[in-house]
């Protein structure tokens, strides 16, 4: 065929056409040695199972979002640099980017339930306490425990199965709350059932481990933001890393403009009110608050960023909750993140204004201090001081908070910086 084309080419009158045809068809050696187009080599993102914590599964949180990591649909901020290196494993949280279509990206928080040092320490405690060795299979060791054997036999998650766990959420567990955990546990296919038949042995160990270490991801799952609860959206877990919607910690707003500080303070008070009074009759309280407990979305909306210190009292089943005696039922699961000798706070010692007083002591003075002109600032400081010292005076705390909110409302502004309520604030007396 090549010879026939070459012969045809030799009879053509147009020399330019002759040259073109010869170049394309009469030089088989040239065609054979032409370099093919080199495909673009995609950078390789290397995950260590140790970094993710997958080497510790099923003593881990879950694997629901692992595919996103391995398909590079979740990227750490450091991956956007030319070095493409994973961040240090000792950090407690990381800023990341998440995509569903590889085109649009959104910010996410990637966090550990506790520091890697604490995780490693707890792992060592499991091996030395249960198998008397320095290293072991964590899953094999935990499966042998009496508590987990009870979990394997159980059809329903009951208060005795979580008794003695250190999570504040489970210090006073009601059956209604535990049923909600099983029904909404997001690391397994949704069965919508209060019974644990749809949970494999592996699933049960992961759920128990998560509840024992840090209940933060469970709270995000059972009280989702789409239902109006003030938590960031839970996106999934991989090994010992949790991925959720990104928020900026409240500490970053301590130096914010007065109108921003007033807006955040009012939101903070509203969140605390909703956690004390809601349609489901759950009373949420904090055992500890700090500058990282609350966070702010890019639209200015304030949420609970860290739910690990939230306790829950079920107002509907208060009489059936375990109030005392939890200290008698401690085991290795009780000691994964706290000292085994730690004393639990009994439910009946929590007062209604417990969280408000802590916020008045720890957060609002830093957010509102020195922001406003006199005599407004003096009044704000006075009400905060009254609230902070009012742990035994519920009525006094209520009055101080009501007066503080009354002062702050006219101090906030209505503009695009507060996208969560703009432009609605222009046409509503609510703002």
Coordinates of C-alpha atoms in Angstrom, one line a residue:
X1 CA 0.0 0.0 0.0
X2 CA 2.9 2.3 0.9
X3 CA 4.6 1.7 -2.5
X4 CA 1.3 2.4 -4.4
X5 CA 0.8 5.7 -2.7
X6 CA 4.5 6.6 -3.4
X7 CA 4.0 5.8 -7.1
X8 CA 0.9 7.9 -7.2
X9 CA 2.7 10.7 -5.4
X10 CA 5.4 10.7 -8.1
X11 CA 2.9 11.5 -10.8
X12 CA 1.4 14.5 -9.1
X13 CA 2.2 17.9 -10.7
X14 CA 2.1 19.9 -7.5
X15 CA 5.5 19.7 -5.9
X16 CA 4.2 20.9 -2.5
X17 CA 1.6 18.2 -2.5
X18 CA 4.3 15.7 -3.4
X19 CA 6.4 16.7 -0.5
X20 CA 3.4 16.5 1.9
X21 CA 2.3 13.0 0.8
X22 CA 5.9 11.7 0.9
X23 CA 6.4 13.0 4.4
X24 CA 3.2 11.3 5.6
X25 CA 3.2 8.0 3.7
X26 CA 6.6 7.2 2.1
X27 CA 8.7 7.2 5.3
X28 CA 7.6 4.2 7.4
X29 CA 10.7 4.3 9.5
X30 CA 10.0 7.9 10.5
X31 CA 6.4 7.0 11.4
X32 CA 7.5 4.1 13.5
X33 CA 10.0 6.1 15.5
X34 CA 7.8 9.1 16.1
X35 CA 7.4 9.8 19.9
X36 CA 3.8 9.3 21.1
X37 CA 2.2 12.1 23.2
X38 CA 3.3 11.7 26.8
X39 CA 0.2 11.7 29.1
X40 CA 0.3 14.1 32.1
X41 CA 1.6 12.2 35.1
X42 CA -0.7 12.9 38.1
X43 CA 1.2 13.6 41.3
X44 CA 0.9 10.7 43.7
X45 CA -0.6 11.4 47.2
X46 CA 0.8 8.8 49.5
X47 CA -1.3 7.9 52.6
X48 CA 0.2 6.0 55.4
X49 CA -2.3 3.8 57.2
X50 CA -0.7 5.0 60.3
X51 CA -1.4 8.7 59.5
X52 CA -5.1 7.9 59.0
X53 CA -5.3 5.4 61.8
X54 CA -6.5 2.7 59.5
X55 CA -3.9 0.4 61.0
X56 CA -5.8 0.5 64.3
X57 CA -9.2 -0.4 62.8
X58 CA -11.6 -1.7 64.0
X59 CA -10.5 0.2 67.2
X60 CA -11.2 3.4 65.2
X61 CA -14.1 5.7 64.2
X62 CA -15.1 4.4 60.8
X63 CA -14.2 4.1 57.1
X64 CA -17.2 5.9 55.4
X65 CA -15.1 8.6 53.8
X66 CA -11.8 6.8 53.1
X67 CA -12.6 6.7 49.3
X68 CA -12.7 10.4 49.2
X69 CA -9.1 10.6 50.6
X70 CA -7.7 8.0 48.3
X71 CA -9.5 9.5 45.2
X72 CA -8.0 12.9 46.2
X73 CA -11.4 14.4 46.7
X74 CA -10.3 15.5 50.1
X75 CA -7.1 17.4 50.2
X76 CA -5.2 19.0 53.1
X77 CA -4.3 22.6 52.6
X78 CA -0.6 21.7 52.3
X79 CA -1.4 19.6 49.3
X80 CA -2.1 22.7 47.4
X81 CA 1.6 23.5 47.5
X82 CA 4.2 22.1 45.1
X83 CA 5.6 19.7 47.7
X84 CA 2.3 17.7 48.1
X85 CA 3.3 16.5 51.5
X86 CA 1.0 15.2 54.3
X87 CA 0.9 17.5 57.3
X88 CA 2.5 16.4 60.6
X89 CA 0.6 13.5 62.3
X90 CA 0.9 15.0 65.8
X91 CA -1.6 17.8 65.0
X92 CA -5.1 17.6 66.5
X93 CA -6.8 19.2 63.5
X94 CA -6.2 20.2 59.9
X95 CA -7.8 22.5 57.4
X96 CA -8.8 20.7 54.2
X97 CA -10.7 21.0 51.0
X98 CA -13.6 18.7 49.9
X99 CA -15.2 18.2 46.5
X100 CA -18.0 16.1 44.9
X101 CA -17.3 17.0 41.3
X102 CA -13.6 17.8 41.2
X103 CA -14.5 21.4 40.1
X104 CA -15.9 23.1 43.1
X105 CA -14.2 22.8 46.5
X106 CA -15.3 23.7 50.0
X107 CA -13.4 24.0 53.2
X108 CA -13.6 21.2 55.8
X109 CA -12.1 20.5 59.2
X110 CA -10.2 17.2 59.5
X111 CA -9.8 16.4 63.2
X112 CA -8.7 13.6 65.5
X113 CA -10.8 12.7 68.5
X114 CA -7.8 13.2 70.7
X115 CA -4.1 13.9 70.1
X116 CA -1.9 11.2 68.5
X117 CA 0.1 11.1 71.7
X118 CA -3.1 10.3 73.7
X119 CA -4.2 7.8 71.1
X120 CA -0.8 6.0 71.3
X121 CA -0.9 6.1 75.1
X122 CA -4.4 4.6 75.2
X123 CA -3.3 1.9 72.7
X124 CA -0.4 1.0 74.9
X125 CA -2.8 0.9 77.9
X126 CA -5.1 -1.6 76.1
X127 CA -2.2 -4.0 75.4
X128 CA -0.6 -3.8 78.8
X129 CA -3.8 -4.0 80.7
X130 CA -5.6 -6.7 78.7
X131 CA -2.8 -8.9 77.2
X132 CA 0.2 -7.9 79.4
X133 CA 2.3 -7.0 76.3
X134 CA 3.7 -3.7 74.9
X135 CA 2.1 -4.2 71.5
X136 CA -0.9 -6.2 70.4
X137 CA -3.8 -6.4 68.1
X138 CA -6.1 -3.8 69.6
X139 CA -9.2 -5.3 68.0
X140 CA -8.4 -8.8 69.4
X141 CA -7.7 -7.4 72.8
X142 CA -10.9 -5.3 73.0
X143 CA -13.0 -8.1 71.6
X144 CA -12.1 -10.2 74.7
X145 CA -13.5 -7.7 77.2
X146 CA -16.6 -8.4 79.1
X147 CA -18.2 -5.2 78.0
X148 CA -17.8 -5.9 74.3
X149 CA -19.0 -9.5 74.7
X150 CA -22.2 -8.0 76.2
X151 CA -22.4 -5.7 73.2
X152 CA -22.2 -8.7 70.8
X153 CA -25.1 -10.4 72.5
X154 CA -27.2 -7.3 72.8
X155 CA -30.1 -6.6 70.5
X156 CA -30.6 -3.1 71.7
X157 CA -28.2 -0.5 73.1
X158 CA -29.2 -0.1 76.8
X159 CA -27.8 2.1 79.6
X160 CA -25.9 -0.7 81.2
X161 CA -23.8 -1.2 78.0
X162 CA -22.5 2.4 78.2
X163 CA -22.3 2.7 81.9
X164 CA -19.0 4.0 83.2
X165 CA -17.8 5.5 79.8
X166 CA -16.2 8.9 80.3
X167 CA -18.2 10.8 77.7
X168 CA -20.3 13.5 79.2
X169 CA -23.1 12.6 76.8
X170 CA -23.4 9.2 78.4
X171 CA -23.1 10.0 82.1
X172 CA -26.9 10.0 82.4
X173 CA -28.1 8.0 79.4
X174 CA -31.7 7.5 78.7
X175 CA -33.1 4.7 76.5
X176 CA -34.6 7.2 74.1
X177 CA -31.1 8.8 73.6
X178 CA -29.4 5.5 73.0
X179 CA -32.1 4.4 70.5
X180 CA -31.4 7.6 68.7
X181 CA -27.7 6.8 68.5
X182 CA -28.3 3.4 67.0
X183 CA -31.0 4.6 64.6
X184 CA -28.8 7.5 63.2
X185 CA -25.3 6.0 63.4
X186 CA -23.9 7.2 60.1
X187 CA -21.0 4.8 59.7
X188 CA -23.4 2.0 58.7
X189 CA -26.2 1.8 56.1
X190 CA -29.3 3.5 57.5
X191 CA -31.7 0.9 58.8
X192 CA -33.9 3.3 60.7
X193 CA -34.2 0.7 63.5
X194 CA -33.6 1.0 67.3
X195 CA -32.3 -2.6 67.3
X196 CA -28.6 -3.4 66.5
X197 CA -29.4 -6.2 64.1
X198 CA -28.0 -4.2 61.2
X199 CA -24.7 -3.6 63.0
X200 CA -21.9 -6.1 62.4
X201 CA -19.4 -7.1 65.1
X202 CA -17.0 -4.6 63.5
X203 CA -19.6 -1.9 63.5
X204 CA -20.4 -2.5 67.2
X205 CA -16.7 -2.2 68.1
X206 CA -16.3 1.0 66.2
X207 CA -19.3 2.6 67.8
X208 CA -18.2 1.5 71.3
X209 CA -14.7 2.8 70.6
X210 CA -16.0 6.2 69.4
X211 CA -18.3 6.6 72.4
X212 CA -15.4 5.7 74.7
X213 CA -12.9 8.1 73.2
X214 CA -14.9 11.1 72.2
X215 CA -18.7 11.4 71.5
X216 CA -18.2 14.5 69.2
X217 CA -18.8 12.7 65.9
X218 CA -21.8 10.8 67.3
X219 CA -23.5 14.1 68.4
X220 CA -23.0 15.5 64.9
X221 CA -24.7 12.4 63.5
X222 CA -27.7 12.2 65.8
X223 CA -28.4 15.9 65.9
X224 CA -27.7 17.0 62.3
X225 CA -27.5 20.6 61.2
X226 CA -30.2 20.0 58.5
X227 CA -32.7 19.7 61.4
X228 CA -31.6 23.0 62.9
X229 CA -29.2 21.8 65.5
X230 CA -26.2 24.1 66.0
X231 CA -23.5 21.6 64.9
X232 CA -21.3 21.5 61.8
X233 CA -22.3 18.9 59.2
X234 CA -20.7 15.4 59.7
X235 CA -19.2 14.3 56.4
X236 CA -17.6 11.0 57.5
X237 CA -14.6 9.3 59.1
X238 CA -11.6 7.4 57.9
X239 CA -9.6 5.5 60.5
X240 CA -9.2 7.9 63.4
X241 CA -9.8 11.1 61.4
X242 CA -13.2 12.9 61.3
X243 CA -14.3 15.2 58.5
X244 CA -16.9 17.9 59.1
X245 CA -17.9 21.3 57.7
X246 CA -15.3 24.0 58.4
X247 CA -15.8 26.7 61.0
X248 CA -13.4 29.4 62.3
X249 CA -12.9 29.2 66.1
X250 CA -14.4 31.9 68.2
X251 CA -10.9 32.9 69.4
X252 CA -10.2 34.4 66.0
X253 CA -13.0 37.0 66.6
X254 CA -11.9 38.3 70.0
X255 CA -10.4 41.3 68.2
X256 CA -13.4 41.7 65.8
X257 CA -15.3 45.0 65.3
X258 CA -17.9 45.9 68.0
X259 CA -20.9 45.1 65.8
X260 CA -19.5 41.7 64.9
X261 CA -18.8 40.9 68.6
X262 CA -22.3 42.0 69.5
X263 CA -23.8 39.7 66.8
X264 CA -21.7 36.7 67.9
X265 CA -22.5 37.2 71.6
X266 CA -26.2 37.3 70.8
X267 CA -25.9 34.1 68.7
X268 CA -24.0 32.4 71.5
X269 CA -26.7 33.2 74.0
X270 CA -29.4 32.0 71.6
X271 CA -27.5 28.7 71.1
X272 CA -27.4 28.1 74.8
X273 CA -31.1 28.8 75.2
X274 CA -31.9 26.4 72.4
X275 CA -29.7 23.7 74.0
X276 CA -31.6 24.1 77.2
X277 CA -35.1 24.3 75.7
X278 CA -36.0 22.4 72.5
X279 CA -38.8 20.4 71.0
X280 CA -37.1 17.0 71.8
X281 CA -36.9 17.8 75.5
X282 CA -33.2 17.2 75.7
X283 CA -31.2 19.4 78.0
X284 CA -27.6 20.0 76.8
X285 CA -25.0 21.3 79.1
X286 CA -21.2 21.9 78.9
X287 CA -18.8 20.4 81.3
X288 CA -16.1 22.8 79.9
X289 CA -15.9 25.6 77.4
X290 CA -12.9 27.4 75.8
X291 CA -12.1 29.5 72.8
X292 CA -12.4 26.5 70.5
X293 CA -15.7 25.2 71.7
X294 CA -17.6 27.5 69.3
X295 CA -16.9 28.3 65.7
X296 CA -18.2 30.6 63.0
X297 CA -19.1 29.7 59.4
X298 CA -18.0 31.9 56.5
X299 CA -21.6 33.4 56.5
X300 CA -21.2 34.6 60.0
X301 CA -23.4 31.9 61.6
X302 CA -22.1 30.6 65.0
X303 CA -22.2 26.9 65.7
X304 CA -20.8 24.5 68.4
X305 CA -17.5 23.5 66.9
X306 CA -16.4 21.0 69.6
X307 CA -19.2 18.9 71.1
X308 CA -16.9 16.6 73.1
X309 CA -17.7 18.3 76.4
X310 CA -21.5 18.3 76.0
X311 CA -23.6 16.4 78.4
X312 CA -27.3 15.5 77.8
X313 CA -30.1 15.0 80.3
X314 CA -33.3 13.6 78.9
X315 CA -36.2 15.6 80.4
X316 CA -38.8 13.0 79.3
X317 CA -37.0 10.0 80.8
X318 CA -35.2 11.7 83.7
X319 CA -36.6 9.2 86.2
X320 CA -35.1 6.3 84.3
X321 CA -31.6 7.6 83.9
X322 CA -28.7 6.2 85.8
X323 CA -27.8 8.9 88.3
X324 CA -25.4 7.2 90.7
X325 CA -23.2 4.2 90.8
X326 CA -21.4 4.6 87.5
X327 CA -18.1 4.7 89.2
X328 CA -18.5 1.0 90.1
X329 CA -18.6 -0.1 86.5
X330 CA -15.3 1.1 85.1
X331 CA -13.1 -0.9 82.7
X332 CA -10.5 -0.3 79.9
X333 CA -13.2 1.6 77.9
X334 CA -13.6 4.0 80.8
X335 CA -9.9 4.9 80.7
X336 CA -9.0 5.5 77.1
X337 CA -8.9 9.3 77.4
X338 CA -9.1 10.0 81.1
X339 CA -7.6 8.8 84.4
X340 CA -9.4 5.7 85.6
X341 CA -9.7 7.4 89.0
X342 CA -11.7 10.3 87.6
X343 CA -15.0 11.0 89.4
X344 CA -18.1 11.5 87.4
X345 CA -20.4 14.5 87.9
X346 CA -23.9 13.3 88.8
X347 CA -26.8 14.5 86.7
X348 CA -28.7 16.0 89.6
X349 CA -25.8 18.4 90.3
X350 CA -26.2 20.2 86.9
X351 CA -28.2 23.4 87.2
X352 CA -30.2 24.9 84.4
X353 CA -27.9 27.9 84.0
X354 CA -24.7 25.9 84.3
X355 CA -23.5 26.6 80.7
X356 CA -24.5 30.2 80.7
X357 CA -22.4 30.9 83.8
X358 CA -19.3 29.2 82.2
X359 CA -19.7 31.3 79.0
X360 CA -20.0 34.5 81.1
X361 CA -16.9 33.5 82.9
X362 CA -14.7 32.3 80.1
X363 CA -15.8 33.6 76.7
X364 CA -18.0 36.7 76.7
X365 CA -15.6 38.9 78.6
X366 CA -12.9 38.2 76.0
X367 CA -15.4 38.8 73.1
X368 CA -17.0 41.9 74.4
X369 CA -14.4 43.5 76.7
X370 CA -13.2 47.0 75.8
X371 CA -15.3 47.1 72.6
X372 CA -17.9 49.8 73.3
X373 CA -18.1 53.4 74.5
X374 CA -19.1 54.3 78.0
X375 CA -21.5 54.0 79.7
X376 CA -22.5 51.0 77.4
X377 CA -19.3 49.1 78.1
X378 CA -19.7 49.6 81.9
X379 CA -23.3 48.1 81.7
X380 CA -22.1 45.1 79.7
X381 CA -19.3 44.4 82.1
X382 CA -21.6 44.7 85.1
X383 CA -24.1 42.2 83.6
X384 CA -21.4 39.8 82.7
X385 CA -20.0 39.9 86.2
X386 CA -23.4 39.3 87.6
X387 CA -24.0 36.3 85.3
X388 CA -20.5 34.9 86.0
X389 CA -21.1 34.8 89.8
X390 CA -24.7 33.6 89.7
X391 CA -24.3 29.9 89.7
X392 CA -26.5 29.6 92.8
X393 CA -29.0 32.3 91.6
X394 CA -30.9 31.1 88.5
X395 CA -33.2 34.1 88.5
X396 CA -30.3 36.6 88.7
X397 CA -28.5 34.9 85.8
X398 CA -31.7 35.1 83.7
X399 CA -32.2 38.8 84.4
X400 CA -28.5 39.6 83.7
X401 CA -28.6 37.7 80.4
X402 CA -31.9 39.4 79.4
X403 CA -30.6 42.8 80.0
X404 CA -27.3 42.0 78.3
X405 CA -29.2 40.9 75.2
X406 CA -31.3 44.1 75.3
X407 CA -28.1 46.2 75.2
X408 CA -26.4 44.2 72.4
X409 CA -29.3 44.0 69.9
X410 CA -29.1 47.6 68.7
X411 CA -25.3 47.4 68.6
X412 CA -25.2 44.9 65.7
X413 CA -25.5 45.9 62.1
X414 CA -27.3 44.6 59.1
X415 CA -24.9 44.2 56.1
X416 CA -23.4 41.5 53.9
X417 CA -20.8 40.5 56.5
X418 CA -23.7 38.7 58.2
X419 CA -24.8 36.6 55.2
X420 CA -26.7 34.1 57.4
X421 CA -29.3 36.8 58.1
X422 CA -28.8 39.3 55.3
X423 CA -30.9 40.8 53.6
X424 CA -33.6 39.3 55.9
X425 CA -32.6 41.7 58.6
X426 CA -33.6 44.6 56.5
X427 CA -37.3 43.5 56.5
X428 CA -37.7 41.9 59.9
X429 CA -38.1 43.3 63.4
X430 CA -36.4 40.1 64.7
X431 CA -33.0 41.7 64.0

